[in-house]
Amino acid sequence: GAGVSQSPSNKVTEKGKDVELRCDPISGHTALYWYRQRLGQGLEFLIYFQGNSAPDKSGLPSDRFSAERTGESVSTLTIQRTQQEDSAVYLCASSLVWGRGELFFGEGSRLTVL
Amino acid sequence: EDKVVQSPLSLVVHEGDTVTLNCSYEVTNFRSLLWYKQEKKAPTFLFMLTSSGIEKKSGRLSSILDKKELSSILNITATQTGDSAIYLCAVESMSGSARQLTFGSGTQLTVLP
Protein backbone atom coordinates (compact mmCIF):
# COMPACT_ATOMS: atom_id res chain seq x y z
CA GLY A 1 0.00 0.00 0.00
CA ALA A 2 0.89 3.65 -0.14
CA GLY A 3 1.45 4.02 3.59
CA VAL A 4 1.48 2.13 6.86
CA SER A 5 -1.99 0.86 7.62
CA GLN A 6 -3.27 0.04 11.09
CA SER A 7 -6.50 -1.48 12.31
CA PRO A 8 -8.70 -1.01 14.13
CA SER A 9 -8.41 2.76 14.37
CA ASN A 10 -10.40 2.71 17.60
CA LYS A 11 -11.02 -0.12 20.04
CA VAL A 12 -12.99 0.01 23.27
CA THR A 13 -12.77 -3.07 25.43
CA GLU A 14 -13.51 -4.21 28.94
CA LYS A 15 -10.81 -4.86 31.47
CA GLY A 16 -9.62 -8.44 31.30
CA LYS A 17 -10.38 -9.00 27.62
CA ASP A 18 -7.72 -9.71 25.00
CA VAL A 19 -7.18 -7.36 22.07
CA GLU A 20 -5.31 -7.72 18.80
CA LEU A 21 -3.98 -4.77 16.83
CA ARG A 22 -2.82 -5.09 13.26
CA CYS A 23 -0.17 -3.27 11.27
CA ASP A 24 0.41 -3.52 7.53
CA PRO A 25 3.75 -1.84 6.72
CA ILE A 26 4.78 -0.22 3.48
CA SER A 27 5.55 -2.92 0.92
CA GLY A 28 9.26 -3.71 0.86
CA HIS A 29 10.02 -2.22 4.27
CA THR A 30 12.06 -4.72 6.23
CA ALA A 31 11.93 -3.01 9.62
CA LEU A 32 8.74 -2.67 11.65
CA TYR A 33 8.26 -1.00 15.03
CA TRP A 34 5.49 -0.79 17.59
CA TYR A 35 5.21 2.21 19.91
CA ARG A 36 2.75 3.21 22.58
CA GLN A 37 1.70 6.78 23.27
CA ARG A 38 -0.25 7.50 26.41
CA LEU A 39 -2.20 10.74 26.64
CA GLY A 40 0.16 13.70 26.98
CA GLN A 41 3.28 11.56 26.84
CA GLY A 42 5.97 10.78 24.30
CA LEU A 43 6.37 7.66 22.24
CA GLU A 44 7.32 4.54 24.20
CA PHE A 45 9.14 1.81 22.28
CA LEU A 46 7.57 -1.64 22.52
CA ILE A 47 9.09 -4.01 19.96
CA TYR A 48 11.10 -4.00 16.75
CA PHE A 49 11.22 -6.51 13.89
CA GLN A 50 14.02 -6.54 11.32
CA GLY A 51 13.61 -8.99 8.44
CA ASN A 52 13.85 -12.56 9.69
CA SER A 53 16.01 -11.73 12.71
CA ALA A 54 14.75 -12.33 16.22
CA PRO A 55 12.70 -9.32 17.29
CA ASP A 56 13.90 -6.86 19.90
CA LYS A 57 11.25 -7.23 22.60
CA SER A 58 13.04 -5.14 25.19
CA GLY A 59 10.29 -2.53 25.37
CA LEU A 60 7.34 -4.80 26.04
CA PRO A 61 5.98 -3.68 29.42
CA SER A 62 4.77 -7.08 30.63
CA ASP A 63 4.23 -10.66 29.56
CA ARG A 64 0.65 -9.73 28.67
CA PHE A 65 2.06 -8.06 25.57
CA SER A 66 3.25 -10.04 22.56
CA ALA A 67 3.77 -9.36 18.89
CA GLU A 68 4.23 -11.43 15.79
CA ARG A 69 5.28 -10.67 12.27
CA THR A 70 5.05 -12.97 9.29
CA GLY A 71 8.13 -12.50 7.14
CA GLU A 72 8.30 -8.88 6.07
CA SER A 73 4.57 -8.29 6.04
CA VAL A 74 1.77 -7.83 8.51
CA SER A 75 2.38 -7.64 12.24
CA THR A 76 -0.06 -8.12 15.08
CA LEU A 77 0.31 -6.79 18.61
CA THR A 78 -1.68 -8.76 21.17
CA ILE A 79 -2.52 -7.56 24.65
CA GLN A 80 -3.93 -10.21 26.92
CA ARG A 81 -6.08 -9.53 29.99
CA THR A 82 -6.15 -5.81 29.28
CA GLN A 83 -5.83 -3.33 32.13
CA GLN A 84 -6.95 0.29 32.28
CA GLU A 85 -3.32 1.45 32.13
CA ASP A 86 -3.07 -0.17 28.69
CA SER A 87 -5.29 2.61 27.32
CA ALA A 88 -3.19 4.49 24.77
CA VAL A 89 -2.62 5.00 21.08
CA TYR A 90 -0.55 2.17 19.65
CA LEU A 91 1.53 3.36 16.70
CA CYS A 92 3.23 1.17 14.14
CA ALA A 93 6.08 2.37 11.95
CA SER A 94 8.18 0.86 9.21
CA SER A 95 11.42 1.75 7.50
CA LEU A 96 12.96 0.64 4.24
CA VAL A 97 16.12 -0.94 5.51
CA TRP A 98 17.85 -1.54 8.79
CA GLY A 99 19.72 1.53 9.95
CA ARG A 100 17.73 4.11 8.03
CA GLY A 101 16.44 6.81 10.34
CA GLU A 102 13.28 7.72 8.47
CA LEU A 103 10.30 5.94 9.92
CA PHE A 104 6.90 6.05 8.30
CA PHE A 105 4.11 5.90 10.85
CA GLY A 106 0.59 4.58 10.64
CA GLU A 107 -2.36 6.53 11.99
CA GLY A 108 -2.39 4.41 15.13
CA SER A 109 -4.94 2.33 17.00
CA ARG A 110 -6.59 4.08 19.93
CA LEU A 111 -7.27 1.55 22.68
CA THR A 112 -9.61 2.38 25.55
CA VAL A 113 -9.92 -0.13 28.36
CA LEU A 114 -12.97 0.44 30.54
CA GLU B 1 19.25 3.93 30.14
CA ASP B 2 18.99 6.19 27.08
CA LYS B 3 17.25 9.48 27.73
CA VAL B 4 15.90 12.25 25.49
CA VAL B 5 14.61 15.48 27.02
CA GLN B 6 12.78 18.19 25.13
CA SER B 7 12.08 21.75 26.14
CA PRO B 8 9.92 23.63 26.49
CA LEU B 9 7.07 21.20 27.07
CA SER B 10 4.68 23.66 25.50
CA LEU B 11 4.87 26.97 23.73
CA VAL B 12 2.25 29.47 22.57
CA VAL B 13 3.23 32.09 20.00
CA HIS B 14 1.58 34.35 17.45
CA GLU B 15 1.80 34.01 13.71
CA GLY B 16 5.02 35.47 12.38
CA ASP B 17 7.05 34.72 15.50
CA THR B 18 10.21 32.62 15.40
CA VAL B 19 10.50 29.66 17.74
CA THR B 20 13.38 27.48 18.88
CA LEU B 21 12.73 24.02 20.24
CA ASN B 22 15.39 22.15 22.19
CA CYS B 23 16.34 18.51 22.46
CA SER B 24 19.07 17.08 24.68
CA TYR B 25 20.08 13.47 24.97
CA GLU B 26 22.10 10.96 26.91
CA VAL B 27 22.63 7.77 24.93
CA THR B 28 25.36 5.26 24.36
CA ASN B 29 26.49 4.59 20.81
CA PHE B 30 24.74 7.54 19.20
CA ARG B 31 23.90 7.15 15.52
CA SER B 32 21.52 9.97 14.61
CA LEU B 33 18.94 12.43 15.89
CA LEU B 34 15.58 12.83 14.23
CA TRP B 35 12.81 15.39 14.39
CA TYR B 36 9.16 14.56 13.76
CA LYS B 37 5.99 16.67 13.59
CA GLN B 38 2.87 15.10 15.08
CA GLU B 39 -0.40 16.82 14.25
CA LYS B 40 -3.02 14.21 14.90
CA LYS B 41 -1.96 10.64 15.35
CA ALA B 42 0.94 9.83 13.06
CA PRO B 43 4.28 11.63 13.37
CA THR B 44 5.75 12.79 10.07
CA PHE B 45 9.46 12.92 9.47
CA LEU B 46 11.21 16.31 9.35
CA PHE B 47 14.98 15.88 9.63
CA MET B 48 17.69 13.38 10.37
CA LEU B 49 20.97 14.73 11.76
CA THR B 50 24.16 12.76 12.07
CA SER B 51 26.95 15.32 11.86
CA SER B 52 27.61 18.15 14.26
CA GLY B 53 27.34 21.73 13.04
CA ILE B 54 25.68 21.06 9.69
CA GLU B 55 22.32 22.79 9.40
CA LYS B 56 19.49 21.01 7.68
CA LYS B 57 16.85 23.26 6.18
CA SER B 58 13.39 22.76 4.73
CA GLY B 59 11.44 25.91 4.00
CA ARG B 60 10.91 27.79 7.25
CA LEU B 61 12.22 24.92 9.34
CA SER B 62 15.85 24.28 10.13
CA SER B 63 17.75 22.12 12.57
CA ILE B 64 21.27 21.61 13.77
CA LEU B 65 23.06 19.07 15.94
CA ASP B 66 25.74 19.76 18.55
CA LYS B 67 27.38 16.46 19.49
CA LYS B 68 29.65 18.14 22.01
CA GLU B 69 26.67 19.55 23.92
CA LEU B 70 24.57 16.42 23.18
CA SER B 71 21.75 18.55 21.89
CA SER B 72 19.85 19.77 18.88
CA ILE B 73 17.60 22.69 18.11
CA LEU B 74 14.70 23.00 15.71
CA ASN B 75 13.96 26.50 14.47
CA ILE B 76 10.76 27.62 12.83
CA THR B 77 10.70 31.13 11.37
CA ALA B 78 7.62 33.18 10.41
CA THR B 79 5.36 30.67 12.16
CA GLN B 80 1.91 29.91 10.77
CA THR B 81 -1.15 28.39 12.42
CA GLY B 82 -0.47 25.22 10.44
CA ASP B 83 2.76 24.79 12.39
CA SER B 84 0.71 24.02 15.51
CA ALA B 85 1.63 20.46 16.46
CA ILE B 86 3.71 18.37 18.81
CA TYR B 87 7.34 18.29 17.73
CA LEU B 88 9.09 15.08 18.67
CA CYS B 89 12.83 14.52 18.94
CA ALA B 90 14.18 10.98 18.72
CA VAL B 91 17.69 9.64 19.07
CA GLU B 92 18.86 6.52 17.30
CA SER B 93 21.48 4.45 19.08
CA MET B 94 22.95 0.99 18.91
CA SER B 95 22.54 -1.56 21.67
CA GLY B 96 24.76 -4.44 20.64
CA SER B 97 23.59 -5.20 17.13
CA ALA B 98 20.11 -3.82 17.77
CA ARG B 99 19.06 -0.39 16.64
CA GLN B 100 17.13 1.57 19.21
CA LEU B 101 15.08 4.74 18.83
CA THR B 102 14.29 6.75 21.97
CA PHE B 103 11.73 9.53 21.77
CA GLY B 104 11.41 12.62 23.91
CA SER B 105 8.03 13.69 25.30
CA GLY B 106 7.66 16.35 22.66
CA THR B 107 7.06 20.10 22.60
CA GLN B 108 3.46 21.18 22.08
CA LEU B 109 3.56 24.27 19.83
CA THR B 110 0.46 26.41 19.44
CA VAL B 111 0.51 29.23 16.91
CA LEU B 112 -2.28 31.75 17.35
CA PRO B 113 -3.58 33.84 14.44
CSV table of C-alpha atoms in Angstrom, one decimal:
chain,number,residue,atom,x,y,z
A,1,GLY,CA,0.0,0.0,0.0
A,2,ALA,CA,0.9,3.6,-0.1
A,3,GLY,CA,1.5,4.0,3.6
A,4,VAL,CA,1.5,2.1,6.9
A,5,SER,CA,-2.0,0.9,7.6
A,6,GLN,CA,-3.3,0.0,11.1
A,7,SER,CA,-6.5,-1.5,12.3
A,8,PRO,CA,-8.7,-1.0,14.1
A,9,SER,CA,-8.4,2.8,14.4
A,10,ASN,CA,-10.4,2.7,17.6
A,11,LYS,CA,-11.0,-0.1,20.0
A,12,VAL,CA,-13.0,0.0,23.3
A,13,THR,CA,-12.8,-3.1,25.4
A,14,GLU,CA,-13.5,-4.2,28.9
A,15,LYS,CA,-10.8,-4.9,31.5
A,16,GLY,CA,-9.6,-8.4,31.3
A,17,LYS,CA,-10.4,-9.0,27.6
A,18,ASP,CA,-7.7,-9.7,25.0
A,19,VAL,CA,-7.2,-7.4,22.1
A,20,GLU,CA,-5.3,-7.7,18.8
A,21,LEU,CA,-4.0,-4.8,16.8
A,22,ARG,CA,-2.8,-5.1,13.3
A,23,CYS,CA,-0.2,-3.3,11.3
A,24,ASP,CA,0.4,-3.5,7.5
A,25,PRO,CA,3.8,-1.8,6.7
A,26,ILE,CA,4.8,-0.2,3.5
A,27,SER,CA,5.5,-2.9,0.9
A,28,GLY,CA,9.3,-3.7,0.9
A,29,HIS,CA,10.0,-2.2,4.3
A,30,THR,CA,12.1,-4.7,6.2
A,31,ALA,CA,11.9,-3.0,9.6
A,32,LEU,CA,8.7,-2.7,11.7
A,33,TYR,CA,8.3,-1.0,15.0
A,34,TRP,CA,5.5,-0.8,17.6
A,35,TYR,CA,5.2,2.2,19.9
A,36,ARG,CA,2.8,3.2,22.6
A,37,GLN,CA,1.7,6.8,23.3
A,38,ARG,CA,-0.2,7.5,26.4
A,39,LEU,CA,-2.2,10.7,26.6
A,40,GLY,CA,0.2,13.7,27.0
A,41,GLN,CA,3.3,11.6,26.8
A,42,GLY,CA,6.0,10.8,24.3
A,43,LEU,CA,6.4,7.7,22.2
A,44,GLU,CA,7.3,4.5,24.2
A,45,PHE,CA,9.1,1.8,22.3
A,46,LEU,CA,7.6,-1.6,22.5
A,47,ILE,CA,9.1,-4.0,20.0
A,48,TYR,CA,11.1,-4.0,16.8
A,49,PHE,CA,11.2,-6.5,13.9
A,50,GLN,CA,14.0,-6.5,11.3
A,51,GLY,CA,13.6,-9.0,8.4
A,52,ASN,CA,13.9,-12.6,9.7
A,53,SER,CA,16.0,-11.7,12.7
A,54,ALA,CA,14.8,-12.3,16.2
A,55,PRO,CA,12.7,-9.3,17.3
A,56,ASP,CA,13.9,-6.9,19.9
A,57,LYS,CA,11.3,-7.2,22.6
A,58,SER,CA,13.0,-5.1,25.2
A,59,GLY,CA,10.3,-2.5,25.4
A,60,LEU,CA,7.3,-4.8,26.0
A,61,PRO,CA,6.0,-3.7,29.4
A,62,SER,CA,4.8,-7.1,30.6
A,63,ASP,CA,4.2,-10.7,29.6
A,64,ARG,CA,0.6,-9.7,28.7
A,65,PHE,CA,2.1,-8.1,25.6
A,66,SER,CA,3.2,-10.0,22.6
A,67,ALA,CA,3.8,-9.4,18.9
A,68,GLU,CA,4.2,-11.4,15.8
A,69,ARG,CA,5.3,-10.7,12.3
A,70,THR,CA,5.0,-13.0,9.3
A,71,GLY,CA,8.1,-12.5,7.1
A,72,GLU,CA,8.3,-8.9,6.1
A,73,SER,CA,4.6,-8.3,6.0
A,74,VAL,CA,1.8,-7.8,8.5
A,75,SER,CA,2.4,-7.6,12.2
A,76,THR,CA,-0.1,-8.1,15.1
A,77,LEU,CA,0.3,-6.8,18.6
A,78,THR,CA,-1.7,-8.8,21.2
A,79,ILE,CA,-2.5,-7.6,24.6
A,80,GLN,CA,-3.9,-10.2,26.9
A,81,ARG,CA,-6.1,-9.5,30.0
A,82,THR,CA,-6.2,-5.8,29.3
A,83,GLN,CA,-5.8,-3.3,32.1
A,84,GLN,CA,-6.9,0.3,32.3
A,85,GLU,CA,-3.3,1.4,32.1
A,86,ASP,CA,-3.1,-0.2,28.7
A,87,SER,CA,-5.3,2.6,27.3
A,88,ALA,CA,-3.2,4.5,24.8
A,89,VAL,CA,-2.6,5.0,21.1
A,90,TYR,CA,-0.5,2.2,19.6
A,91,LEU,CA,1.5,3.4,16.7
A,92,CYS,CA,3.2,1.2,14.1
A,93,ALA,CA,6.1,2.4,11.9
A,94,SER,CA,8.2,0.9,9.2
A,95,SER,CA,11.4,1.7,7.5
A,96,LEU,CA,13.0,0.6,4.2
A,97,VAL,CA,16.1,-0.9,5.5
A,98,TRP,CA,17.8,-1.5,8.8
A,99,GLY,CA,19.7,1.5,9.9
A,100,ARG,CA,17.7,4.1,8.0
A,101,GLY,CA,16.4,6.8,10.3
A,102,GLU,CA,13.3,7.7,8.5
A,103,LEU,CA,10.3,5.9,9.9
A,104,PHE,CA,6.9,6.1,8.3
A,105,PHE,CA,4.1,5.9,10.9
A,106,GLY,CA,0.6,4.6,10.6
A,107,GLU,CA,-2.4,6.5,12.0
A,108,GLY,CA,-2.4,4.4,15.1
A,109,SER,CA,-4.9,2.3,17.0
A,110,ARG,CA,-6.6,4.1,19.9
A,111,LEU,CA,-7.3,1.5,22.7
A,112,THR,CA,-9.6,2.4,25.5
A,113,VAL,CA,-9.9,-0.1,28.4
A,114,LEU,CA,-13.0,0.4,30.5
B,1,GLU,CA,19.3,3.9,30.1
B,2,ASP,CA,19.0,6.2,27.1
B,3,LYS,CA,17.2,9.5,27.7
B,4,VAL,CA,15.9,12.3,25.5
B,5,VAL,CA,14.6,15.5,27.0
B,6,GLN,CA,12.8,18.2,25.1
B,7,SER,CA,12.1,21.7,26.1
B,8,PRO,CA,9.9,23.6,26.5
B,9,LEU,CA,7.1,21.2,27.1
B,10,SER,CA,4.7,23.7,25.5
B,11,LEU,CA,4.9,27.0,23.7
B,12,VAL,CA,2.3,29.5,22.6
B,13,VAL,CA,3.2,32.1,20.0
B,14,HIS,CA,1.6,34.4,17.5
B,15,GLU,CA,1.8,34.0,13.7
B,16,GLY,CA,5.0,35.5,12.4
B,17,ASP,CA,7.0,34.7,15.5
B,18,THR,CA,10.2,32.6,15.4
B,19,VAL,CA,10.5,29.7,17.7
B,20,THR,CA,13.4,27.5,18.9
B,21,LEU,CA,12.7,24.0,20.2
B,22,ASN,CA,15.4,22.2,22.2
B,23,CYS,CA,16.3,18.5,22.5
B,24,SER,CA,19.1,17.1,24.7
B,25,TYR,CA,20.1,13.5,25.0
B,26,GLU,CA,22.1,11.0,26.9
B,27,VAL,CA,22.6,7.8,24.9
B,28,THR,CA,25.4,5.3,24.4
B,29,ASN,CA,26.5,4.6,20.8
B,30,PHE,CA,24.7,7.5,19.2
B,31,ARG,CA,23.9,7.2,15.5
B,32,SER,CA,21.5,10.0,14.6
B,33,LEU,CA,18.9,12.4,15.9
B,34,LEU,CA,15.6,12.8,14.2
B,35,TRP,CA,12.8,15.4,14.4
B,36,TYR,CA,9.2,14.6,13.8
B,37,LYS,CA,6.0,16.7,13.6
B,38,GLN,CA,2.9,15.1,15.1
B,39,GLU,CA,-0.4,16.8,14.3
B,40,LYS,CA,-3.0,14.2,14.9
B,41,LYS,CA,-2.0,10.6,15.3
B,42,ALA,CA,0.9,9.8,13.1
B,43,PRO,CA,4.3,11.6,13.4
B,44,THR,CA,5.7,12.8,10.1
B,45,PHE,CA,9.5,12.9,9.5
B,46,LEU,CA,11.2,16.3,9.3
B,47,PHE,CA,15.0,15.9,9.6
B,48,MET,CA,17.7,13.4,10.4
B,49,LEU,CA,21.0,14.7,11.8
B,50,THR,CA,24.2,12.8,12.1
B,51,SER,CA,27.0,15.3,11.9
B,52,SER,CA,27.6,18.2,14.3
B,53,GLY,CA,27.3,21.7,13.0
B,54,ILE,CA,25.7,21.1,9.7
B,55,GLU,CA,22.3,22.8,9.4
B,56,LYS,CA,19.5,21.0,7.7
B,57,LYS,CA,16.8,23.3,6.2
B,58,SER,CA,13.4,22.8,4.7
B,59,GLY,CA,11.4,25.9,4.0
B,60,ARG,CA,10.9,27.8,7.2
B,61,LEU,CA,12.2,24.9,9.3
B,62,SER,CA,15.9,24.3,10.1
B,63,SER,CA,17.7,22.1,12.6
B,64,ILE,CA,21.3,21.6,13.8
B,65,LEU,CA,23.1,19.1,15.9
B,66,ASP,CA,25.7,19.8,18.5
B,67,LYS,CA,27.4,16.5,19.5
B,68,LYS,CA,29.7,18.1,22.0
B,69,GLU,CA,26.7,19.5,23.9
B,70,LEU,CA,24.6,16.4,23.2
B,71,SER,CA,21.7,18.5,21.9
B,72,SER,CA,19.9,19.8,18.9
B,73,ILE,CA,17.6,22.7,18.1
B,74,LEU,CA,14.7,23.0,15.7
B,75,ASN,CA,14.0,26.5,14.5
B,76,ILE,CA,10.8,27.6,12.8
B,77,THR,CA,10.7,31.1,11.4
B,78,ALA,CA,7.6,33.2,10.4
B,79,THR,CA,5.4,30.7,12.2
B,80,GLN,CA,1.9,29.9,10.8
B,81,THR,CA,-1.2,28.4,12.4
B,82,GLY,CA,-0.5,25.2,10.4
B,83,ASP,CA,2.8,24.8,12.4
B,84,SER,CA,0.7,24.0,15.5
B,85,ALA,CA,1.6,20.5,16.5
B,86,ILE,CA,3.7,18.4,18.8
B,87,TYR,CA,7.3,18.3,17.7
B,88,LEU,CA,9.1,15.1,18.7
B,89,CYS,CA,12.8,14.5,18.9
B,90,ALA,CA,14.2,11.0,18.7
B,91,VAL,CA,17.7,9.6,19.1
B,92,GLU,CA,18.9,6.5,17.3
B,93,SER,CA,21.5,4.5,19.1
B,94,MET,CA,22.9,1.0,18.9
B,95,SER,CA,22.5,-1.6,21.7
B,96,GLY,CA,24.8,-4.4,20.6
B,97,SER,CA,23.6,-5.2,17.1
B,98,ALA,CA,20.1,-3.8,17.8
B,99,ARG,CA,19.1,-0.4,16.6
B,100,GLN,CA,17.1,1.6,19.2
B,101,LEU,CA,15.1,4.7,18.8
B,102,THR,CA,14.3,6.8,22.0
B,103,PHE,CA,11.7,9.5,21.8
B,104,GLY,CA,11.4,12.6,23.9
B,105,SER,CA,8.0,13.7,25.3
B,106,GLY,CA,7.7,16.3,22.7
B,107,THR,CA,7.1,20.1,22.6
B,108,GLN,CA,3.5,21.2,22.1
B,109,LEU,CA,3.6,24.3,19.8
B,110,THR,CA,0.5,26.4,19.4
B,111,VAL,CA,0.5,29.2,16.9
B,112,LEU,CA,-2.3,31.8,17.4
B,113,PRO,CA,-3.6,33.8,14.4
